[in-house]
Amino acid sequence: MTKKILAIVMSALLMFSTFAMGVFATEAVETTAAEEEVVLDEVLDYITAEEADAAVAAVEANKNDFMAYIQFGASKDNDGLTPETPKPNLGAADGTGSSGLLYANGGGTLVATGKLYVGATYTFPEYQNTLVITSNDGTTDFKNPEPTTNPACAFKIKLGATCTFVSDTIIDDIILFSEHDNSSGVIRITNNSTLVIGENVVSAANTNPDWLLPCHLSLYVEEGSTLIVKGGTFDRISGGGNVYLADSVVVEEKIVEVKTDENGMIVPSIEITLPASVTQATPEETTAPVVETTAPVEAPAAEGSVPVGLIIGIVAAVVVVAIVVVVATKKKK
């Protein structure tokens, strides 16, 4: 009799354990699938090509003819008005740098004849006319991709820094360089403004052979603003505004997340996800376009919590054991 009871108990435990593990496995698969569906641009509002063209036309129409020149390391005594006398830095709207020149003239074109280096989190002033950032003044193309570990003429942003535009801006015909391997600088467009990344932009990442995961710059568009990207490669595009991406644009999404600090500034995280196949050098680049996902995402279980299926299985097994014990006791009586 004892052996028979024991066999019944073991069968019951096996049945309910299998049931519990089956439920647990199903929950785990569903959660993983839901997490994989999450994309970083889930709140972005994609606009059509026609809407993007209309926005670009409006920004182009508001340009003026003023031109200023910048080159990191140039003399601070330069007037910034010719390729031979570029300003060394951006400075403040009321300062003596390139931003001051542009602000005094209502905006205009900023031509990088060397490095345009944003060495700390920086916000461009709000200009009356469209701001254009380029390395081509119509006479000379100053772009220089050498050396590939730190191009002589490029727009680069310091690690962890954010460059913000608060008025309509066009960035085109310039090298956008990211020199770090686990993180990228961030370009933001805010204040209900439009940022156009032109088709002649060249995206470059550091070719240092010791870099495991070189990254390109990231873009962020605030709700109410518009981001139109017609060329280039970027680590990620996020935010809550309007976005248009041309077919040639590549979004890699190598960095796990872009965090917001207490001032609402977007700063990159150094946390990364490495493909399983990566053992050295650069991982295979993803060229598939980003797909917006609208499916609801199931919230993952809190850390340290016990799966519901497992709890149900344990409780059921205990109940069966109790019933068997009661039956066995009655038979002994």
mmCIF file of C-alpha atoms in Angstrom:
data_model
loop_
_atom_site.group_PDB
_atom_site.id
_atom_site.type_symbol
_atom_site.label_atom_id
_atom_site.label_comp_id
_atom_site.label_asym_id
_atom_site.label_seq_id
_atom_site.Cartn_x
_atom_site.Cartn_y
_atom_site.Cartn_z
ATOM 1 C CA MET A 1 0.000 0.000 0.000
ATOM 2 C CA THR A 2 2.818 2.373 0.925
ATOM 3 C CA LYS A 3 4.529 1.797 -2.430
ATOM 4 C CA LYS A 4 1.257 2.416 -4.253
ATOM 5 C CA ILE A 5 0.698 5.701 -2.404
ATOM 6 C CA LEU A 6 4.262 6.758 -3.096
ATOM 7 C CA ALA A 7 3.819 6.010 -6.792
ATOM 8 C CA ILE A 8 0.633 8.104 -6.888
ATOM 9 C CA VAL A 9 2.368 11.006 -5.145
ATOM 10 C CA MET A 10 5.357 10.890 -7.508
ATOM 11 C CA SER A 11 3.102 10.756 -10.565
ATOM 12 C CA ALA A 12 1.130 13.749 -9.336
ATOM 13 C CA LEU A 13 4.269 15.742 -8.616
ATOM 14 C CA LEU A 14 5.678 14.902 -12.050
ATOM 15 C CA MET A 15 2.447 15.898 -13.808
ATOM 16 C CA PHE A 16 2.101 19.247 -12.084
ATOM 17 C CA SER A 17 5.812 20.030 -12.304
ATOM 18 C CA THR A 18 5.635 19.469 -16.055
ATOM 19 C CA PHE A 19 2.583 21.704 -16.217
ATOM 20 C CA ALA A 20 4.292 24.426 -14.198
ATOM 21 C CA MET A 21 7.457 24.340 -16.286
ATOM 22 C CA GLY A 22 5.371 24.415 -19.461
ATOM 23 C CA VAL A 23 3.587 27.552 -18.275
ATOM 24 C CA PHE A 24 6.861 29.096 -17.161
ATOM 25 C CA ALA A 25 8.521 28.354 -20.502
ATOM 26 C CA THR A 26 5.591 29.848 -22.391
ATOM 27 C CA GLU A 27 5.742 33.036 -20.310
ATOM 28 C CA ALA A 28 9.488 33.326 -20.844
ATOM 29 C CA VAL A 29 9.159 32.975 -24.618
ATOM 30 C CA GLU A 30 6.364 35.544 -24.769
ATOM 31 C CA THR A 31 8.347 38.065 -22.735
ATOM 32 C CA THR A 32 11.465 37.577 -24.835
ATOM 33 C CA ALA A 33 9.529 37.957 -28.079
ATOM 34 C CA ALA A 34 7.876 41.124 -26.785
ATOM 35 C CA GLU A 35 11.209 42.591 -25.755
ATOM 36 C CA GLU A 36 12.704 41.847 -29.168
ATOM 37 C CA GLU A 37 9.869 43.776 -30.782
ATOM 38 C CA VAL A 38 10.749 46.946 -28.897
ATOM 39 C CA VAL A 39 12.494 49.430 -31.173
ATOM 40 C CA LEU A 40 14.007 52.712 -30.118
ATOM 41 C CA ASP A 41 11.831 54.838 -32.366
ATOM 42 C CA GLU A 42 8.483 53.440 -31.222
ATOM 43 C CA VAL A 43 7.152 56.947 -30.467
ATOM 44 C CA LEU A 44 8.461 58.610 -33.613
ATOM 45 C CA ASP A 45 5.955 59.828 -36.168
ATOM 46 C CA TYR A 46 7.131 58.983 -39.678
ATOM 47 C CA ILE A 47 6.184 61.437 -42.415
ATOM 48 C CA THR A 48 5.930 60.863 -46.152
ATOM 49 C CA ALA A 49 8.485 61.835 -48.782
ATOM 50 C CA GLU A 50 6.150 64.570 -50.003
ATOM 51 C CA GLU A 51 5.840 66.022 -46.499
ATOM 52 C CA ALA A 52 9.615 65.861 -46.084
ATOM 53 C CA ASP A 53 10.208 67.659 -49.406
ATOM 54 C CA ALA A 54 7.816 70.429 -48.381
ATOM 55 C CA ALA A 55 9.618 70.849 -45.050
ATOM 56 C CA VAL A 56 13.021 70.960 -46.750
ATOM 57 C CA ALA A 57 11.780 73.572 -49.240
ATOM 58 C CA ALA A 58 10.597 75.803 -46.387
ATOM 59 C CA VAL A 59 13.945 75.533 -44.608
ATOM 60 C CA GLU A 60 15.899 76.175 -47.822
ATOM 61 C CA ALA A 61 13.784 79.231 -48.612
ATOM 62 C CA ASN A 62 14.781 80.850 -45.312
ATOM 63 C CA LYS A 63 18.549 80.775 -45.910
ATOM 64 C CA ASN A 64 20.587 83.965 -46.207
ATOM 65 C CA ASP A 65 23.913 84.672 -47.920
ATOM 66 C CA PHE A 66 26.119 85.236 -44.862
ATOM 67 C CA MET A 67 29.053 82.850 -44.482
ATOM 68 C CA ALA A 68 31.402 82.239 -41.551
ATOM 69 C CA TYR A 69 34.398 79.890 -41.310
ATOM 70 C CA ILE A 70 35.599 77.696 -38.448
ATOM 71 C CA GLN A 71 38.634 75.518 -37.814
ATOM 72 C CA PHE A 72 39.602 74.097 -34.452
ATOM 73 C CA GLY A 73 43.065 75.348 -33.454
ATOM 74 C CA ALA A 74 42.957 78.497 -35.587
ATOM 75 C CA SER A 75 43.930 81.872 -34.141
ATOM 76 C CA LYS A 76 41.356 83.516 -31.899
ATOM 77 C CA ASP A 77 42.289 86.812 -33.551
ATOM 78 C CA ASN A 78 40.906 85.685 -36.922
ATOM 79 C CA ASP A 79 37.762 87.418 -38.159
ATOM 80 C CA GLY A 80 36.117 84.177 -39.340
ATOM 81 C CA LEU A 81 35.026 85.691 -42.644
ATOM 82 C CA THR A 82 37.361 83.883 -45.066
ATOM 83 C CA PRO A 83 38.750 80.348 -45.449
ATOM 84 C CA GLU A 84 42.170 81.729 -44.542
ATOM 85 C CA THR A 85 40.955 83.380 -41.337
ATOM 86 C CA PRO A 86 38.558 80.933 -39.656
ATOM 87 C CA LYS A 87 37.403 81.225 -36.079
ATOM 88 C CA PRO A 88 38.733 78.494 -33.742
ATOM 89 C CA ASN A 89 35.485 77.800 -31.907
ATOM 90 C CA LEU A 90 31.736 78.340 -31.710
ATOM 91 C CA GLY A 91 31.429 80.445 -28.567
ATOM 92 C CA ALA A 92 28.302 82.185 -27.303
ATOM 93 C CA ALA A 93 25.669 84.084 -29.269
ATOM 94 C CA ASP A 94 27.083 87.355 -27.950
ATOM 95 C CA GLY A 95 30.682 86.152 -28.051
ATOM 96 C CA THR A 96 33.562 86.450 -30.472
ATOM 97 C CA GLY A 97 33.322 82.937 -31.942
ATOM 98 C CA SER A 98 31.542 81.664 -35.034
ATOM 99 C CA SER A 99 28.158 81.559 -33.299
ATOM 100 C CA GLY A 100 28.473 85.253 -32.483
ATOM 101 C CA LEU A 101 29.130 86.094 -36.133
ATOM 102 C CA LEU A 102 26.156 84.041 -37.298
ATOM 103 C CA TYR A 103 23.860 85.434 -34.615
ATOM 104 C CA ALA A 104 24.730 89.010 -35.511
ATOM 105 C CA ASN A 105 23.752 88.271 -39.111
ATOM 106 C CA GLY A 106 20.547 86.378 -38.349
ATOM 107 C CA GLY A 107 22.052 83.003 -39.231
ATOM 108 C CA GLY A 108 23.843 81.821 -42.351
ATOM 109 C CA THR A 109 26.309 79.157 -43.418
ATOM 110 C CA LEU A 110 29.047 77.846 -41.137
ATOM 111 C CA VAL A 111 31.874 76.344 -43.185
ATOM 112 C CA ALA A 112 34.292 73.967 -41.482
ATOM 113 C CA THR A 113 37.690 74.270 -43.154
ATOM 114 C CA GLY A 114 39.149 71.966 -40.503
ATOM 115 C CA LYS A 115 37.676 70.346 -37.408
ATOM 116 C CA LEU A 116 34.374 71.675 -36.114
ATOM 117 C CA TYR A 117 34.767 70.276 -32.620
ATOM 118 C CA VAL A 118 31.991 70.331 -30.016
ATOM 119 C CA GLY A 119 34.086 69.707 -26.905
ATOM 120 C CA ALA A 120 31.213 69.814 -24.399
ATOM 121 C CA THR A 121 27.428 69.797 -24.388
ATOM 122 C CA TYR A 122 26.468 72.799 -26.510
ATOM 123 C CA THR A 123 23.300 74.505 -27.743
ATOM 124 C CA PHE A 124 23.435 76.659 -30.861
ATOM 125 C CA PRO A 125 21.625 80.015 -30.548
ATOM 126 C CA GLU A 126 18.210 80.465 -32.122
ATOM 127 C CA TYR A 127 18.749 82.155 -35.470
ATOM 128 C CA GLN A 128 16.275 84.183 -37.511
ATOM 129 C CA ASN A 129 17.378 82.491 -40.719
ATOM 130 C CA THR A 130 18.304 78.890 -41.451
ATOM 131 C CA LEU A 131 21.657 77.674 -40.164
ATOM 132 C CA VAL A 132 23.699 75.620 -42.661
ATOM 133 C CA ILE A 133 26.702 73.571 -41.514
ATOM 134 C CA THR A 134 28.986 72.279 -44.255
ATOM 135 C CA SER A 135 32.584 71.833 -45.399
ATOM 136 C CA ASN A 136 31.874 73.127 -48.903
ATOM 137 C CA ASP A 137 31.481 76.865 -49.494
ATOM 138 C CA GLY A 138 30.630 76.441 -53.169
ATOM 139 C CA THR A 139 34.189 77.140 -54.240
ATOM 140 C CA THR A 140 36.228 74.654 -52.217
ATOM 141 C CA ASP A 141 35.366 71.286 -50.736
ATOM 142 C CA PHE A 142 37.375 71.161 -47.509
ATOM 143 C CA LYS A 143 36.360 67.633 -46.400
ATOM 144 C CA ASN A 144 39.389 65.541 -45.420
ATOM 145 C CA PRO A 145 38.813 62.001 -44.083
ATOM 146 C CA GLU A 146 42.482 61.441 -43.193
ATOM 147 C CA PRO A 147 43.683 60.215 -40.814
ATOM 148 C CA THR A 148 40.750 57.820 -40.389
ATOM 149 C CA THR A 149 41.271 57.735 -36.626
ATOM 150 C CA ASN A 150 40.747 61.508 -36.423
ATOM 151 C CA PRO A 151 39.887 63.256 -39.727
ATOM 152 C CA ALA A 152 41.532 66.623 -40.335
ATOM 153 C CA CYS A 153 38.259 68.198 -41.480
ATOM 154 C CA ALA A 154 35.056 66.920 -39.870
ATOM 155 C CA PHE A 155 32.232 67.714 -37.462
ATOM 156 C CA LYS A 156 32.936 65.778 -34.256
ATOM 157 C CA ILE A 157 31.355 65.672 -30.812
ATOM 158 C CA LYS A 158 33.134 64.830 -27.567
ATOM 159 C CA LEU A 159 32.290 61.541 -25.841
ATOM 160 C CA GLY A 160 29.068 61.925 -23.845
ATOM 161 C CA ALA A 161 28.362 65.428 -25.210
ATOM 162 C CA THR A 162 25.135 66.615 -26.829
ATOM 163 C CA CYS A 163 24.873 69.192 -29.612
ATOM 164 C CA THR A 164 21.447 70.843 -29.725
ATOM 165 C CA PHE A 165 19.822 72.946 -32.437
ATOM 166 C CA VAL A 166 16.844 75.148 -31.540
ATOM 167 C CA SER A 167 16.130 76.613 -34.975
ATOM 168 C CA ASP A 168 15.934 75.297 -38.537
ATOM 169 C CA THR A 169 19.240 73.733 -39.537
ATOM 170 C CA ILE A 170 20.768 71.952 -42.534
ATOM 171 C CA ILE A 171 23.843 69.735 -42.144
ATOM 172 C CA ASP A 172 25.254 68.611 -45.487
ATOM 173 C CA ASP A 173 28.456 67.972 -47.420
ATOM 174 C CA ILE A 174 30.493 67.405 -44.256
ATOM 175 C CA ILE A 175 32.020 64.453 -42.420
ATOM 176 C CA LEU A 176 30.187 63.485 -39.222
ATOM 177 C CA PHE A 177 32.845 61.731 -37.169
ATOM 178 C CA SER A 178 32.555 59.625 -34.021
ATOM 179 C CA GLU A 179 35.903 58.703 -32.478
ATOM 180 C CA HIS A 180 34.723 56.380 -29.687
ATOM 181 C CA ASP A 181 34.037 52.664 -29.763
ATOM 182 C CA ASN A 182 31.357 52.135 -27.124
ATOM 183 C CA SER A 183 29.371 55.336 -27.270
ATOM 184 C CA SER A 184 28.479 58.215 -29.541
ATOM 185 C CA GLY A 185 27.809 61.906 -29.397
ATOM 186 C CA VAL A 186 24.197 63.015 -29.905
ATOM 187 C CA ILE A 187 22.752 65.655 -32.225
ATOM 188 C CA ARG A 188 19.367 66.984 -31.065
ATOM 189 C CA ILE A 189 16.707 69.073 -32.800
ATOM 190 C CA THR A 190 14.231 70.858 -30.512
ATOM 191 C CA ASN A 191 12.002 73.933 -30.186
ATOM 192 C CA ASN A 192 9.551 72.927 -32.970
ATOM 193 C CA SER A 193 12.361 73.248 -35.474
ATOM 194 C CA THR A 194 13.490 71.199 -38.472
ATOM 195 C CA LEU A 195 16.874 69.517 -38.906
ATOM 196 C CA VAL A 196 17.830 68.312 -42.374
ATOM 197 C CA ILE A 197 20.719 65.870 -42.752
ATOM 198 C CA GLY A 198 21.631 66.083 -46.443
ATOM 199 C CA GLU A 199 22.442 63.274 -48.855
ATOM 200 C CA ASN A 200 26.070 64.396 -49.141
ATOM 201 C CA VAL A 201 26.835 63.861 -45.469
ATOM 202 C CA VAL A 202 29.651 61.372 -44.869
ATOM 203 C CA SER A 203 29.420 59.346 -41.653
ATOM 204 C CA ALA A 204 32.708 58.049 -40.280
ATOM 205 C CA ALA A 205 33.712 56.020 -37.249
ATOM 206 C CA ASN A 206 37.177 55.611 -35.791
ATOM 207 C CA THR A 207 39.180 52.911 -37.583
ATOM 208 C CA ASN A 208 41.429 52.283 -34.587
ATOM 209 C CA PRO A 209 42.133 48.501 -34.789
ATOM 210 C CA ASP A 210 41.745 48.190 -31.013
ATOM 211 C CA TRP A 211 38.111 49.350 -31.166
ATOM 212 C CA LEU A 212 35.766 46.383 -30.743
ATOM 213 C CA LEU A 213 32.598 48.272 -31.581
ATOM 214 C CA PRO A 214 33.066 51.607 -33.391
ATOM 215 C CA CYS A 215 29.892 53.706 -33.312
ATOM 216 C CA HIS A 216 28.489 56.534 -35.409
ATOM 217 C CA LEU A 217 26.708 59.620 -34.082
ATOM 218 C CA SER A 218 23.128 59.380 -32.796
ATOM 219 C CA LEU A 219 20.168 61.659 -33.581
ATOM 220 C CA TYR A 220 17.323 62.779 -31.309
ATOM 221 C CA VAL A 221 14.187 64.672 -32.343
ATOM 222 C CA GLU A 222 12.026 66.317 -29.714
ATOM 223 C CA GLU A 223 8.239 66.103 -29.921
ATOM 224 C CA GLY A 224 6.998 68.947 -32.131
ATOM 225 C CA SER A 225 10.233 69.078 -34.120
ATOM 226 C CA THR A 226 11.094 67.407 -37.425
ATOM 227 C CA LEU A 227 14.124 65.365 -38.472
ATOM 228 C CA ILE A 228 14.716 64.672 -42.165
ATOM 229 C CA VAL A 229 17.630 62.350 -42.900
ATOM 230 C CA LYS A 230 18.615 61.870 -46.530
ATOM 231 C CA GLY A 231 22.037 60.341 -46.062
ATOM 232 C CA GLY A 232 24.559 58.956 -43.594
ATOM 233 C CA THR A 233 24.935 56.186 -41.046
ATOM 234 C CA PHE A 234 23.851 56.672 -37.445
ATOM 235 C CA ASP A 235 23.932 54.610 -34.315
ATOM 236 C CA ARG A 236 20.340 55.373 -33.468
ATOM 237 C CA ILE A 237 17.465 57.755 -34.066
ATOM 238 C CA SER A 238 15.104 58.356 -31.175
ATOM 239 C CA GLY A 239 12.711 60.872 -29.641
ATOM 240 C CA GLY A 240 9.078 61.812 -30.121
ATOM 241 C CA GLY A 241 9.011 64.084 -33.157
ATOM 242 C CA ASN A 242 8.439 63.755 -36.902
ATOM 243 C CA VAL A 243 10.963 61.753 -38.904
ATOM 244 C CA TYR A 244 11.718 60.977 -42.528
ATOM 245 C CA LEU A 245 14.488 58.530 -43.448
ATOM 246 C CA ALA A 246 15.657 58.079 -47.025
ATOM 247 C CA ASP A 247 16.231 54.510 -48.212
ATOM 248 C CA SER A 248 20.002 55.020 -48.196
ATOM 249 C CA VAL A 249 20.143 55.908 -44.491
ATOM 250 C CA VAL A 250 21.607 53.245 -42.193
ATOM 251 C CA VAL A 251 20.646 53.001 -38.509
ATOM 252 C CA GLU A 252 22.856 50.516 -36.668
ATOM 253 C CA GLU A 253 21.427 50.568 -33.112
ATOM 254 C CA LYS A 254 24.535 49.163 -31.443
ATOM 255 C CA ILE A 255 24.209 51.039 -28.136
ATOM 256 C CA VAL A 256 21.642 49.671 -25.679
ATOM 257 C CA GLU A 257 20.041 52.935 -24.648
ATOM 258 C CA VAL A 258 20.274 56.695 -24.736
ATOM 259 C CA LYS A 259 19.618 58.163 -21.310
ATOM 260 C CA THR A 260 18.193 61.539 -20.352
ATOM 261 C CA ASP A 261 19.845 63.485 -17.562
ATOM 262 C CA GLU A 262 18.161 65.759 -15.014
ATOM 263 C CA ASN A 263 18.196 68.644 -17.499
ATOM 264 C CA GLY A 264 16.463 66.681 -20.238
ATOM 265 C CA MET A 265 19.681 66.365 -22.238
ATOM 266 C CA ILE A 266 20.253 63.148 -24.132
ATOM 267 C CA VAL A 267 23.514 61.426 -23.256
ATOM 268 C CA PRO A 268 24.712 58.061 -24.606
ATOM 269 C CA SER A 269 25.209 55.023 -22.430
ATOM 270 C CA ILE A 270 28.458 53.072 -22.619
ATOM 271 C CA GLU A 271 26.494 49.850 -22.217
ATOM 272 C CA ILE A 272 26.602 47.850 -25.438
ATOM 273 C CA THR A 273 25.199 44.686 -26.968
ATOM 274 C CA LEU A 274 27.676 42.534 -28.859
ATOM 275 C CA PRO A 275 26.458 40.029 -31.463
ATOM 276 C CA ALA A 276 27.242 36.443 -30.442
ATOM 277 C CA SER A 277 29.503 36.057 -33.472
ATOM 278 C CA VAL A 278 31.767 38.962 -32.517
ATOM 279 C CA THR A 279 35.197 37.914 -31.297
ATOM 280 C CA GLN A 280 37.302 40.807 -32.519
ATOM 281 C CA ALA A 281 37.281 43.884 -34.727
ATOM 282 C CA THR A 282 34.023 45.329 -36.037
ATOM 283 C CA PRO A 283 30.777 43.301 -35.983
ATOM 284 C CA GLU A 284 28.764 42.842 -39.140
ATOM 285 C CA GLU A 285 26.957 46.056 -39.953
ATOM 286 C CA THR A 286 23.180 45.992 -40.076
ATOM 287 C CA THR A 287 21.812 47.723 -43.154
ATOM 288 C CA ALA A 288 18.140 46.829 -42.853
ATOM 289 C CA PRO A 289 15.876 49.862 -42.369
ATOM 290 C CA VAL A 290 14.378 50.464 -38.939
ATOM 291 C CA VAL A 291 10.799 49.219 -38.688
ATOM 292 C CA GLU A 292 8.357 50.970 -36.411
ATOM 293 C CA THR A 293 6.647 48.557 -34.050
ATOM 294 C CA THR A 294 3.194 49.278 -32.705
ATOM 295 C CA ALA A 295 2.476 45.976 -30.953
ATOM 296 C CA PRO A 296 1.970 46.359 -27.188
ATOM 297 C CA VAL A 297 4.903 45.277 -25.082
ATOM 298 C CA GLU A 298 4.392 42.961 -22.137
ATOM 299 C CA ALA A 299 6.178 44.298 -19.078
ATOM 300 C CA PRO A 300 8.895 41.898 -17.869
ATOM 301 C CA ALA A 301 8.607 40.390 -14.402
ATOM 302 C CA ALA A 302 10.222 42.331 -11.592
ATOM 303 C CA GLU A 303 13.704 41.253 -10.581
ATOM 304 C CA GLY A 304 13.622 38.403 -8.083
ATOM 305 C CA SER A 305 9.957 37.545 -8.683
ATOM 306 C CA VAL A 306 8.718 33.946 -9.050
ATOM 307 C CA PRO A 307 6.930 32.928 -12.288
ATOM 308 C CA VAL A 308 3.164 32.509 -11.916
ATOM 309 C CA GLY A 309 3.210 29.094 -13.615
ATOM 310 C CA LEU A 310 5.744 27.762 -11.133
ATOM 311 C CA ILE A 311 3.669 28.963 -8.158
ATOM 312 C CA ILE A 312 0.544 27.297 -9.554
ATOM 313 C CA GLY A 313 2.395 24.011 -10.044
ATOM 314 C CA ILE A 314 3.829 24.000 -6.522
ATOM 315 C CA VAL A 315 0.490 24.818 -4.895
ATOM 316 C CA ALA A 316 -1.276 22.110 -6.908
ATOM 317 C CA ALA A 317 1.355 19.530 -6.009
ATOM 318 C CA VAL A 318 1.048 20.350 -2.302
ATOM 319 C CA VAL A 319 -2.741 19.959 -2.491
ATOM 320 C CA VAL A 320 -2.416 16.541 -4.153
ATOM 321 C CA VAL A 321 0.071 15.368 -1.544
ATOM 322 C CA ALA A 322 -2.264 16.505 1.241
ATOM 323 C CA ILE A 323 -5.208 14.632 -0.279
ATOM 324 C CA VAL A 324 -3.177 11.435 -0.667
ATOM 325 C CA VAL A 325 -1.991 11.637 2.932
ATOM 326 C CA VAL A 326 -5.567 12.089 4.193
ATOM 327 C CA VAL A 327 -6.748 9.094 2.160
ATOM 328 C CA ALA A 328 -3.903 6.963 3.426
ATOM 329 C CA THR A 329 -4.630 7.937 7.008
ATOM 330 C CA LYS A 330 -8.301 7.030 6.680
ATOM 331 C CA LYS A 331 -7.404 3.598 5.272
ATOM 332 C CA LYS A 332 -5.104 2.898 8.213
ATOM 333 C CA LYS A 333 -7.967 3.677 10.592
#
